[in-house]
Amino acid sequence: MGLKTFSGGVHPYEGKELAKDSAIKEVLPKGVLVFPMSQHIGAPATPIVAVGDTVLKGQKIAEAGGFVSSPIYSSVSGTVKKIEKHRVATGDFVNSIFIESDDQFIETGFEETEDVTKLSKEEIINKVKEAGVVGMGGAGFPTHVKLSPKEPEKIEYIIANCAECEPYLTADYRRMLENTEELVDGMKIILQLFPNAKGVFGVENNKMDCVEKINELIKGEDRLEVCPLVTKYPQGGERQLIYAVTGRAINSKMLPADAGCIVDNVETIIAVYNAVKHGLPVMKRVSTVTGNAIKNPSNFLYSIGTPYQQLVDAAGGFIMEPKKIISGGPMMGFSMFSLDIPTTKTSSSILCMTEDAVSENESIACINCGRCVEACPEKLIPSRLMKFSERNLMEDFEKWSGLECIECGSCSYVCPSKRQVAQSIKTMKKLVLAEKRKQQSK
């Protein structure tokens, strides 16, 4: 199969060489861990423990607040110290459970499944739901909902998002190399739910060692294949990945299931495997700690709820004080001003840079060069949408398909005038959607 891709996109400096050769190392947390109740799209989880309670590792501490929600489990044994709001990576204050670890990591029991092929579809989905599995690539959409489309017989592709197109991030790369069997077995479990589907691993061609390793493991498997992709950002965007693999296009009014597809990233599929096979709830994940301000860029398996500061310390701390700290990748991540932030199910990396190139750039007027149009993977006209945003022209913004923006940041990246195009469009999208909700509630 030749290399597949989509139109548009950009080629930013990858930065993956900093951490790609760092094998996954486990970091055990210390002190107090913080568990936000909103680690997913949908209703926040509801605490089911009280201050003073003793909890075990793997114990459910918050139940799902609805169908589109997800339970939360303690990743340590210890004592509930308080339940109150705490700041998260996005800057919001979220109701959170604070647990002081006793450093014993005493586990509650987990139910192993000897033969997963004998499980019914309902049993598989329930295990995924109870384990608190969500989209761990960053979206945080509850996976049991995604695996429960209205017409499962129409699903033709289960796509493993193995692109990891964000610069600097290498956690999924290490997972593909070190946990290949769990990834493939997780895909097989999902395929049990969709008898008419094929499992496709979409891997960028800057990870050909992963392509070879997965291909070696799926030899003779009629329902599994690897689809090598052109290395380009945002190749891992859901719409772009679906188009690259299948040639099918979707928009903001559609779900991947409408195109006969379901997309899950590497960490999510491994979490599905652990939930169904080993009965393990989501308590840990792998993330990258990197950037030129980090002494030893690394990939860590850590306990969810661990403060970012402890991960930075595990990577040897700072070579020099960073001017920019980002949760996630440089294209779509969130800037942070403190490391006193808890990691969550969707914490894919922390990037620490010695310079803040964005704030140091001085923007000038748009020169109508059209580079943002060429780069836009959704074939929009970002410069025009930015003008509508600046003038608060909601109707024009929507008329010119502003809601189709996937907020990838490609337009800002290529802009020679250094204008914050993506941020402006993102802000207007929020305003338009808020106004729509307001009108619907009347």
CSV table of C-alpha atoms in Angstrom, one decimal:
chain,number,residue,atom,x,y,z
A,1,MET,CA,0.0,0.0,0.0
A,2,GLY,CA,1.4,3.4,-1.0
A,3,LEU,CA,1.7,6.4,1.3
A,4,LYS,CA,-1.7,8.1,1.9
A,5,THR,CA,-2.4,11.7,3.0
A,6,PHE,CA,-4.8,14.7,2.6
A,7,SER,CA,-4.6,18.1,1.0
A,8,GLY,CA,-3.1,21.0,2.9
A,9,GLY,CA,-1.2,20.7,6.1
A,10,VAL,CA,2.3,21.9,7.1
A,11,HIS,CA,5.7,20.4,8.0
A,12,PRO,CA,6.8,22.0,11.3
A,13,TYR,CA,10.1,21.0,12.9
A,14,GLU,CA,9.5,17.6,14.4
A,15,GLY,CA,11.7,17.8,17.5
A,16,LYS,CA,11.0,14.0,18.1
A,17,GLU,CA,14.7,13.2,18.2
A,18,LEU,CA,14.9,14.6,21.7
A,19,ALA,CA,12.8,11.8,23.3
A,20,LYS,CA,12.2,9.1,20.6
A,21,ASP,CA,15.0,6.8,21.8
A,22,SER,CA,14.0,7.1,25.4
A,23,ALA,CA,12.4,3.8,26.5
A,24,ILE,CA,9.3,4.0,28.7
A,25,LYS,CA,10.1,4.3,32.4
A,26,GLU,CA,7.7,4.1,35.2
A,27,VAL,CA,7.5,7.0,37.6
A,28,LEU,CA,5.9,6.3,41.0
A,29,PRO,CA,4.1,9.3,42.5
A,30,LYS,CA,4.7,10.9,45.9
A,31,GLY,CA,2.6,13.0,48.3
A,32,VAL,CA,-0.8,14.2,47.3
A,33,LEU,CA,-2.4,13.4,43.9
A,34,VAL,CA,-5.3,15.4,42.5
A,35,PHE,CA,-8.1,13.8,40.5
A,36,PRO,CA,-10.2,16.3,38.5
A,37,MET,CA,-13.8,15.2,38.0
A,38,SER,CA,-13.8,16.4,34.3
A,39,GLN,CA,-11.2,14.4,32.5
A,40,HIS,CA,-13.4,13.7,29.6
A,41,ILE,CA,-16.1,15.2,27.3
A,42,GLY,CA,-19.5,15.1,28.8
A,43,ALA,CA,-20.9,15.3,32.3
A,44,PRO,CA,-18.3,15.5,35.2
A,45,ALA,CA,-17.9,12.4,37.3
A,46,THR,CA,-19.5,12.4,40.8
A,47,PRO,CA,-17.4,11.7,43.8
A,48,ILE,CA,-18.4,8.6,45.8
A,49,VAL,CA,-15.7,9.0,48.5
A,50,ALA,CA,-15.6,11.4,51.4
A,51,VAL,CA,-12.8,13.2,53.2
A,52,GLY,CA,-11.0,10.9,55.6
A,53,ASP,CA,-11.8,7.7,53.6
A,54,THR,CA,-9.0,5.2,53.0
A,55,VAL,CA,-8.8,4.1,49.3
A,56,LEU,CA,-7.0,1.4,47.4
A,57,LYS,CA,-5.2,1.6,44.1
A,58,GLY,CA,-7.8,0.8,41.4
A,59,GLN,CA,-10.7,1.7,43.6
A,60,LYS,CA,-13.5,3.8,42.0
A,61,ILE,CA,-13.6,7.2,43.6
A,62,ALA,CA,-16.1,8.9,41.2
A,63,GLU,CA,-18.9,7.5,39.1
A,64,ALA,CA,-19.9,8.6,35.7
A,65,GLY,CA,-22.3,11.6,35.7
A,66,GLY,CA,-24.4,10.2,32.8
A,67,PHE,CA,-24.1,8.1,29.6
A,68,VAL,CA,-21.6,10.6,28.1
A,69,SER,CA,-19.3,10.6,31.1
A,70,SER,CA,-16.7,8.4,32.6
A,71,PRO,CA,-15.8,7.1,36.1
A,72,ILE,CA,-12.5,7.9,37.8
A,73,TYR,CA,-10.3,5.5,39.8
A,74,SER,CA,-7.5,6.2,42.3
A,75,SER,CA,-4.0,5.3,41.0
A,76,VAL,CA,-2.6,5.0,44.5
A,77,SER,CA,-3.6,3.7,47.9
A,78,GLY,CA,-4.0,6.4,50.6
A,79,THR,CA,-6.4,8.8,52.3
A,80,VAL,CA,-8.8,11.3,50.8
A,81,LYS,CA,-7.6,14.7,52.2
A,82,LYS,CA,-10.2,17.0,50.6
A,83,ILE,CA,-12.6,17.5,47.7
A,84,GLU,CA,-12.5,21.0,46.2
A,85,LYS,CA,-11.7,22.8,43.0
A,86,HIS,CA,-8.2,22.8,41.5
A,87,ARG,CA,-6.7,24.3,38.4
A,88,VAL,CA,-6.2,22.0,35.4
A,89,ALA,CA,-4.1,22.4,32.2
A,90,THR,CA,-6.7,24.3,30.3
A,91,GLY,CA,-6.7,27.0,33.1
A,92,ASP,CA,-10.2,26.0,34.4
A,93,PHE,CA,-10.9,25.3,38.0
A,94,VAL,CA,-12.5,21.8,38.3
A,95,ASN,CA,-13.9,19.9,41.3
A,96,SER,CA,-11.2,17.5,42.3
A,97,ILE,CA,-10.5,14.7,44.8
A,98,PHE,CA,-7.2,15.0,46.7
A,99,ILE,CA,-5.6,11.7,47.8
A,100,GLU,CA,-2.5,11.5,49.9
A,101,SER,CA,-0.5,8.4,48.9
A,102,ASP,CA,0.7,6.0,51.6
A,103,ASP,CA,3.5,4.9,49.2
A,104,GLN,CA,2.2,1.3,49.6
A,105,PHE,CA,0.2,1.0,46.3
A,106,ILE,CA,-2.1,-1.6,47.8
A,107,GLU,CA,-4.4,-2.7,45.0
A,108,THR,CA,-8.0,-3.7,45.0
A,109,GLY,CA,-8.8,-6.9,43.0
A,110,PHE,CA,-8.9,-6.9,39.2
A,111,GLU,CA,-10.9,-9.5,37.2
A,112,GLU,CA,-8.8,-11.2,34.5
A,113,THR,CA,-10.5,-12.6,31.4
A,114,GLU,CA,-9.0,-15.9,30.3
A,115,ASP,CA,-10.4,-15.9,26.8
A,116,VAL,CA,-11.7,-12.5,25.5
A,117,THR,CA,-13.0,-14.1,22.3
A,118,LYS,CA,-15.8,-15.7,24.4
A,119,LEU,CA,-17.1,-12.3,25.6
A,120,SER,CA,-20.3,-10.9,24.2
A,121,LYS,CA,-20.4,-7.4,22.7
A,122,GLU,CA,-22.3,-6.1,25.7
A,123,GLU,CA,-19.7,-7.5,28.1
A,124,ILE,CA,-16.9,-5.9,26.1
A,125,ILE,CA,-18.5,-2.5,26.0
A,126,ASN,CA,-19.4,-2.7,29.7
A,127,LYS,CA,-15.8,-3.5,30.7
A,128,VAL,CA,-14.6,-0.5,28.6
A,129,LYS,CA,-17.3,1.7,30.2
A,130,GLU,CA,-16.6,0.6,33.8
A,131,ALA,CA,-12.8,1.0,33.3
A,132,GLY,CA,-13.2,4.7,32.5
A,133,VAL,CA,-11.6,4.5,29.1
A,134,VAL,CA,-11.8,7.7,27.1
A,135,GLY,CA,-10.1,9.1,24.0
A,136,MET,CA,-6.6,9.5,25.5
A,137,GLY,CA,-5.1,11.3,22.5
A,138,GLY,CA,-6.5,14.6,23.9
A,139,ALA,CA,-10.2,14.6,23.0
A,140,GLY,CA,-11.4,12.6,26.0
A,141,PHE,CA,-14.6,11.3,24.4
A,142,PRO,CA,-15.9,8.3,26.4
A,143,THR,CA,-14.8,5.3,24.4
A,144,HIS,CA,-17.9,3.1,25.3
A,145,VAL,CA,-20.1,5.7,23.6
A,146,LYS,CA,-17.9,5.7,20.5
A,147,LEU,CA,-18.0,1.9,20.4
A,148,SER,CA,-21.9,2.0,20.6
A,149,PRO,CA,-23.0,3.5,17.2
A,150,LYS,CA,-26.6,3.3,16.2
A,151,GLU,CA,-25.9,1.0,13.3
A,152,PRO,CA,-22.8,-1.1,14.2
A,153,GLU,CA,-23.3,-3.3,11.1
A,154,LYS,CA,-22.4,-0.3,8.9
A,155,ILE,CA,-19.0,0.2,10.5
A,156,GLU,CA,-16.3,-0.8,7.9
A,157,TYR,CA,-13.1,0.6,9.4
A,158,ILE,CA,-11.6,0.7,12.8
A,159,ILE,CA,-8.7,3.1,12.4
A,160,ALA,CA,-5.9,3.1,14.9
A,161,ASN,CA,-4.5,6.7,15.0
A,162,CYS,CA,-0.8,5.9,15.1
A,163,ALA,CA,0.2,9.1,13.3
A,164,GLU,CA,1.3,11.1,16.4
A,165,CYS,CA,1.7,14.1,14.1
A,166,GLU,CA,2.2,16.7,16.8
A,167,PRO,CA,5.9,17.8,17.0
A,168,TYR,CA,8.0,16.6,19.9
A,169,LEU,CA,5.5,13.9,21.1
A,170,THR,CA,6.9,10.4,21.1
A,171,ALA,CA,4.8,8.5,23.7
A,172,ASP,CA,2.7,6.7,21.1
A,173,TYR,CA,5.8,5.9,19.1
A,174,ARG,CA,7.3,4.2,22.2
A,175,ARG,CA,4.0,2.4,22.9
A,176,MET,CA,4.0,1.0,19.3
A,177,LEU,CA,7.5,-0.3,19.7
A,178,GLU,CA,7.3,-1.6,23.3
A,179,ASN,CA,3.6,-2.6,23.6
A,180,THR,CA,2.9,-3.8,20.0
A,181,GLU,CA,1.1,-7.0,21.1
A,182,GLU,CA,-1.2,-5.0,23.5
A,183,LEU,CA,-2.0,-2.6,20.6
A,184,VAL,CA,-2.8,-5.3,18.1
A,185,ASP,CA,-4.8,-7.4,20.7
A,186,GLY,CA,-6.7,-4.2,21.6
A,187,MET,CA,-7.6,-3.8,18.0
A,188,LYS,CA,-8.8,-7.4,17.8
A,189,ILE,CA,-11.1,-6.8,20.8
A,190,ILE,CA,-12.7,-3.8,19.2
A,191,LEU,CA,-13.1,-5.8,15.9
A,192,GLN,CA,-15.2,-8.3,17.9
A,193,LEU,CA,-17.9,-5.6,18.1
A,194,PHE,CA,-17.9,-4.9,14.4
A,195,PRO,CA,-17.9,-8.1,12.3
A,196,ASN,CA,-18.0,-6.2,9.0
A,197,ALA,CA,-15.0,-4.0,9.8
A,198,LYS,CA,-11.4,-4.1,9.0
A,199,GLY,CA,-8.7,-2.8,11.5
A,200,VAL,CA,-6.2,-0.3,10.0
A,201,PHE,CA,-3.2,1.1,11.7
A,202,GLY,CA,-2.5,4.5,10.2
A,203,VAL,CA,1.3,5.2,10.8
A,204,GLU,CA,3.3,8.1,9.5
A,205,ASN,CA,6.4,7.1,7.4
A,206,ASN,CA,8.8,8.7,9.9
A,207,LYS,CA,8.0,5.6,12.1
A,208,MET,CA,8.8,2.8,9.6
A,209,ASP,CA,10.2,0.7,12.4
A,210,CYS,CA,6.7,0.7,13.9
A,211,VAL,CA,5.2,-0.2,10.5
A,212,GLU,CA,7.6,-3.2,10.3
A,213,LYS,CA,6.9,-4.3,13.8
A,214,ILE,CA,3.1,-4.2,13.5
A,215,ASN,CA,3.2,-5.8,10.0
A,216,GLU,CA,5.3,-8.6,11.5
A,217,LEU,CA,2.7,-9.2,14.2
A,218,ILE,CA,-0.4,-9.2,12.0
A,219,LYS,CA,0.9,-11.6,9.3
A,220,GLY,CA,-1.9,-13.8,8.1
A,221,GLU,CA,-4.6,-11.6,9.7
A,222,ASP,CA,-7.1,-10.9,7.0
A,223,ARG,CA,-8.9,-8.2,9.0
A,224,LEU,CA,-5.8,-6.2,10.0
A,225,GLU,CA,-3.5,-4.0,7.9
A,226,VAL,CA,-1.0,-1.1,8.2
A,227,CYS,CA,-1.6,2.0,6.2
A,228,PRO,CA,1.6,4.0,5.9
A,229,LEU,CA,0.9,7.8,5.8
A,230,VAL,CA,2.9,10.8,4.6
A,231,THR,CA,4.5,12.6,7.5
A,232,LYS,CA,2.6,15.8,7.7
A,233,TYR,CA,0.7,17.8,10.2
A,234,PRO,CA,-2.2,17.4,11.1
A,235,GLN,CA,-2.2,13.9,9.6
A,236,GLY,CA,-3.5,12.6,13.0
A,237,GLY,CA,-6.6,14.8,12.8
A,238,GLU,CA,-9.7,12.6,12.8
A,239,ARG,CA,-11.1,13.9,9.5
A,240,GLN,CA,-7.7,13.9,7.8
A,241,LEU,CA,-6.9,10.4,9.0
A,242,ILE,CA,-10.3,9.1,7.8
A,243,TYR,CA,-9.8,10.7,4.4
A,244,ALA,CA,-6.2,9.4,4.1
A,245,VAL,CA,-7.1,5.9,4.9
A,246,THR,CA,-10.5,5.5,3.2
A,247,GLY,CA,-11.0,8.5,0.8
A,248,ARG,CA,-14.2,9.4,2.7
A,249,ALA,CA,-14.8,13.0,3.8
A,250,ILE,CA,-16.7,14.1,6.9
A,251,ASN,CA,-17.6,17.5,8.3
A,252,SER,CA,-18.6,19.1,11.6
A,253,LYS,CA,-22.2,17.9,11.3
A,254,MET,CA,-21.1,14.3,10.9
A,255,LEU,CA,-19.6,11.6,13.1
A,256,PRO,CA,-16.9,9.2,11.9
A,257,ALA,CA,-19.5,6.5,12.2
A,258,ASP,CA,-21.5,8.3,9.4
A,259,ALA,CA,-18.6,7.4,7.1
A,260,GLY,CA,-18.4,3.9,8.4
A,261,CYS,CA,-15.4,4.6,10.6
A,262,ILE,CA,-14.4,4.5,14.2
A,263,VAL,CA,-11.0,6.1,15.2
A,264,ASP,CA,-9.1,5.5,18.4
A,265,ASN,CA,-5.5,6.5,19.2
A,266,VAL,CA,-2.7,4.2,20.4
A,267,GLU,CA,-3.0,4.8,24.2
A,268,THR,CA,-6.8,4.4,24.0
A,269,ILE,CA,-6.6,1.0,22.2
A,270,ILE,CA,-4.1,-0.3,24.8
A,271,ALA,CA,-6.4,0.9,27.6
A,272,VAL,CA,-9.2,-1.1,25.9
A,273,TYR,CA,-7.0,-4.2,26.0
A,274,ASN,CA,-6.1,-3.7,29.6
A,275,ALA,CA,-9.7,-3.1,30.6
A,276,VAL,CA,-11.1,-6.1,28.8
A,277,LYS,CA,-8.3,-8.6,29.3
A,278,HIS,CA,-6.9,-7.7,32.7
A,279,GLY,CA,-9.9,-5.8,34.2
A,280,LEU,CA,-7.7,-2.7,34.8
A,281,PRO,CA,-9.3,0.7,35.1
A,282,VAL,CA,-7.5,3.7,33.6
A,283,MET,CA,-5.0,4.6,36.3
A,284,LYS,CA,-1.8,5.1,34.3
A,285,ARG,CA,-0.7,6.3,30.9
A,286,VAL,CA,2.4,7.1,28.9
A,287,SER,CA,3.4,10.7,28.2
A,288,THR,CA,6.4,12.6,26.8
A,289,VAL,CA,8.3,15.1,28.9
A,290,THR,CA,10.5,17.0,26.4
A,291,GLY,CA,11.7,20.3,25.0
A,292,ASN,CA,15.1,22.0,25.0
A,293,ALA,CA,14.7,23.2,28.6
A,294,ILE,CA,14.4,19.6,29.9
A,295,LYS,CA,17.7,17.9,31.0
A,296,ASN,CA,16.7,14.4,30.0
A,297,PRO,CA,13.7,14.3,27.6
A,298,SER,CA,11.8,11.1,28.4
A,299,ASN,CA,8.7,9.0,28.0
A,300,PHE,CA,7.1,8.1,31.3
A,301,LEU,CA,4.4,5.6,32.4
A,302,TYR,CA,2.9,7.5,35.3
A,303,SER,CA,0.0,7.4,37.7
A,304,ILE,CA,-2.9,9.7,36.7
A,305,GLY,CA,-3.2,12.5,39.2
A,306,THR,CA,0.6,13.0,39.5
A,307,PRO,CA,1.5,16.7,39.4
A,308,TYR,CA,3.5,17.8,36.3
A,309,GLN,CA,6.3,18.9,38.6
A,310,GLN,CA,7.1,15.3,39.5
A,311,LEU,CA,7.4,14.3,35.9
A,312,VAL,CA,9.7,17.2,35.2
A,313,ASP,CA,11.8,16.2,38.2
A,314,ALA,CA,11.9,12.6,36.9
A,315,ALA,CA,13.3,14.0,33.6
A,316,GLY,CA,16.2,15.6,35.5
A,317,GLY,CA,14.6,19.0,35.9
A,318,PHE,CA,15.4,22.1,33.8
A,319,ILE,CA,18.6,22.9,32.1
A,320,MET,CA,17.5,26.5,32.4
A,321,GLU,CA,14.2,28.1,33.4
A,322,PRO,CA,11.7,27.7,30.5
A,323,LYS,CA,10.0,30.7,29.0
A,324,LYS,CA,7.2,28.5,27.6
A,325,ILE,CA,5.5,25.4,29.1
A,326,ILE,CA,2.9,23.6,27.1
A,327,SER,CA,0.6,20.7,28.1
A,328,GLY,CA,0.4,18.7,24.9
A,329,GLY,CA,2.1,19.6,21.6
A,330,PRO,CA,3.2,23.0,20.3
A,331,MET,CA,0.4,23.2,17.7
A,332,MET,CA,-2.7,22.4,19.7
A,333,GLY,CA,-1.5,22.3,23.4
A,334,PHE,CA,-2.3,24.6,26.3
A,335,SER,CA,0.2,27.1,27.7
A,336,MET,CA,0.7,26.7,31.4
A,337,PHE,CA,2.2,29.1,34.0
A,338,SER,CA,2.6,26.6,36.8
A,339,LEU,CA,3.6,22.9,37.2
A,340,ASP,CA,1.2,22.5,40.1
A,341,ILE,CA,-1.2,21.0,37.7
A,342,PRO,CA,-2.5,17.4,37.9
A,343,THR,CA,-2.0,15.0,35.0
A,344,THR,CA,-5.2,13.4,33.6
A,345,LYS,CA,-6.3,10.7,31.2
A,346,THR,CA,-5.7,13.1,28.3
A,347,SER,CA,-2.2,14.4,29.3
A,348,SER,CA,-0.1,13.3,26.3
A,349,SER,CA,3.0,15.4,27.0
A,350,ILE,CA,4.6,18.4,28.6
A,351,LEU,CA,6.8,20.6,26.5
A,352,CYS,CA,9.3,23.0,28.1
A,353,MET,CA,11.1,25.5,25.8
A,354,THR,CA,13.9,28.0,26.6
A,355,GLU,CA,12.3,30.6,24.3
A,356,ASP,CA,8.7,31.7,23.6
A,357,ALA,CA,8.8,32.3,19.9
A,358,VAL,CA,5.1,33.2,19.7
A,359,SER,CA,5.1,36.0,22.2
A,360,GLU,CA,8.4,37.4,20.8
A,361,ASN,CA,6.9,37.7,17.3
A,362,GLU,CA,5.3,41.0,16.3
A,363,SER,CA,2.3,40.7,14.1
A,364,ILE,CA,1.6,43.0,11.2
A,365,ALA,CA,-1.3,43.5,8.8
A,366,CYS,CA,-2.5,40.6,6.6
A,367,ILE,CA,-0.7,40.8,3.2
A,368,ASN,CA,-3.3,38.5,1.5
A,369,CYS,CA,-0.6,36.0,0.4
A,370,GLY,CA,-2.9,33.0,0.6
A,371,ARG,CA,-0.5,30.8,2.5
A,372,CYS,CA,-3.1,30.1,5.1
A,373,VAL,CA,-5.5,28.9,2.4
A,374,GLU,CA,-2.9,26.5,1.0
A,375,ALA,CA,-2.2,25.1,4.5
A,376,CYS,CA,-5.7,24.7,5.7
A,377,PRO,CA,-6.7,21.0,5.7
A,378,GLU,CA,-10.4,21.9,5.7
A,379,LYS,CA,-10.0,24.1,2.5
A,380,LEU,CA,-11.2,27.2,4.3
A,381,ILE,CA,-10.0,30.8,4.0
A,382,PRO,CA,-8.6,31.5,7.4
A,383,SER,CA,-7.6,35.1,6.8
A,384,ARG,CA,-11.2,36.0,5.9
A,385,LEU,CA,-12.6,34.1,8.9
A,386,MET,CA,-10.2,36.1,11.1
A,387,LYS,CA,-11.5,39.3,9.7
A,388,PHE,CA,-15.1,38.2,10.5
A,389,SER,CA,-13.9,37.3,14.0
A,390,GLU,CA,-12.3,40.7,14.6
A,391,ARG,CA,-15.5,42.5,13.5
A,392,ASN,CA,-17.8,40.1,15.4
A,393,LEU,CA,-19.6,39.1,12.2
A,394,MET,CA,-21.1,35.9,13.4
A,395,GLU,CA,-23.4,35.3,10.4
A,396,ASP,CA,-20.6,35.8,7.9
A,397,PHE,CA,-18.3,33.6,9.9
A,398,GLU,CA,-20.8,30.8,9.8
A,399,LYS,CA,-21.7,31.4,6.2
A,400,TRP,CA,-18.0,31.0,5.2
A,401,SER,CA,-17.8,27.6,7.1
A,402,GLY,CA,-16.0,28.9,10.1
A,403,LEU,CA,-17.4,26.1,12.2
A,404,GLU,CA,-15.6,23.6,10.1
A,405,CYS,CA,-12.2,24.7,11.5
A,406,ILE,CA,-10.5,21.9,13.3
A,407,GLU,CA,-8.3,24.4,15.2
A,408,CYS,CA,-5.0,22.7,14.1
A,409,GLY,CA,-3.1,26.0,13.9
A,410,SER,CA,-1.6,25.4,10.5
A,411,CYS,CA,-2.8,28.8,9.3
A,412,SER,CA,-1.0,30.6,12.2
A,413,TYR,CA,2.1,28.5,11.6
A,414,VAL,CA,2.5,29.6,7.9
A,415,CYS,CA,1.4,33.2,8.3
A,416,PRO,CA,4.4,35.5,7.3
A,417,SER,CA,2.7,38.4,9.2
A,418,LYS,CA,2.7,36.3,12.4
A,419,ARG,CA,-1.0,36.9,13.0
A,420,GLN,CA,-2.8,34.7,15.6
A,421,VAL,CA,-5.2,33.5,12.9
A,422,ALA,CA,-6.2,30.2,14.6
A,423,GLN,CA,-6.7,31.7,18.0
A,424,SER,CA,-9.0,34.3,16.5
A,425,ILE,CA,-11.1,31.7,14.7
A,426,LYS,CA,-11.2,29.5,17.7
A,427,THR,CA,-12.6,32.3,19.8
A,428,MET,CA,-15.3,33.2,17.3
A,429,LYS,CA,-16.3,29.5,17.0
A,430,LYS,CA,-16.9,29.4,20.8
A,431,LEU,CA,-19.1,32.6,20.5
A,432,VAL,CA,-21.1,31.2,17.6
A,433,LEU,CA,-21.7,27.9,19.3
A,434,ALA,CA,-22.6,29.6,22.6
A,435,GLU,CA,-25.1,31.8,20.7
A,436,LYS,CA,-26.6,28.7,19.0
A,437,ARG,CA,-27.1,27.0,22.4
A,438,LYS,CA,-28.7,30.1,23.7
A,439,GLN,CA,-31.2,30.2,20.9
A,440,GLN,CA,-32.0,26.5,21.2
A,441,SER,CA,-32.7,26.9,24.9
A,442,LYS,CA,-35.4,29.6,24.3
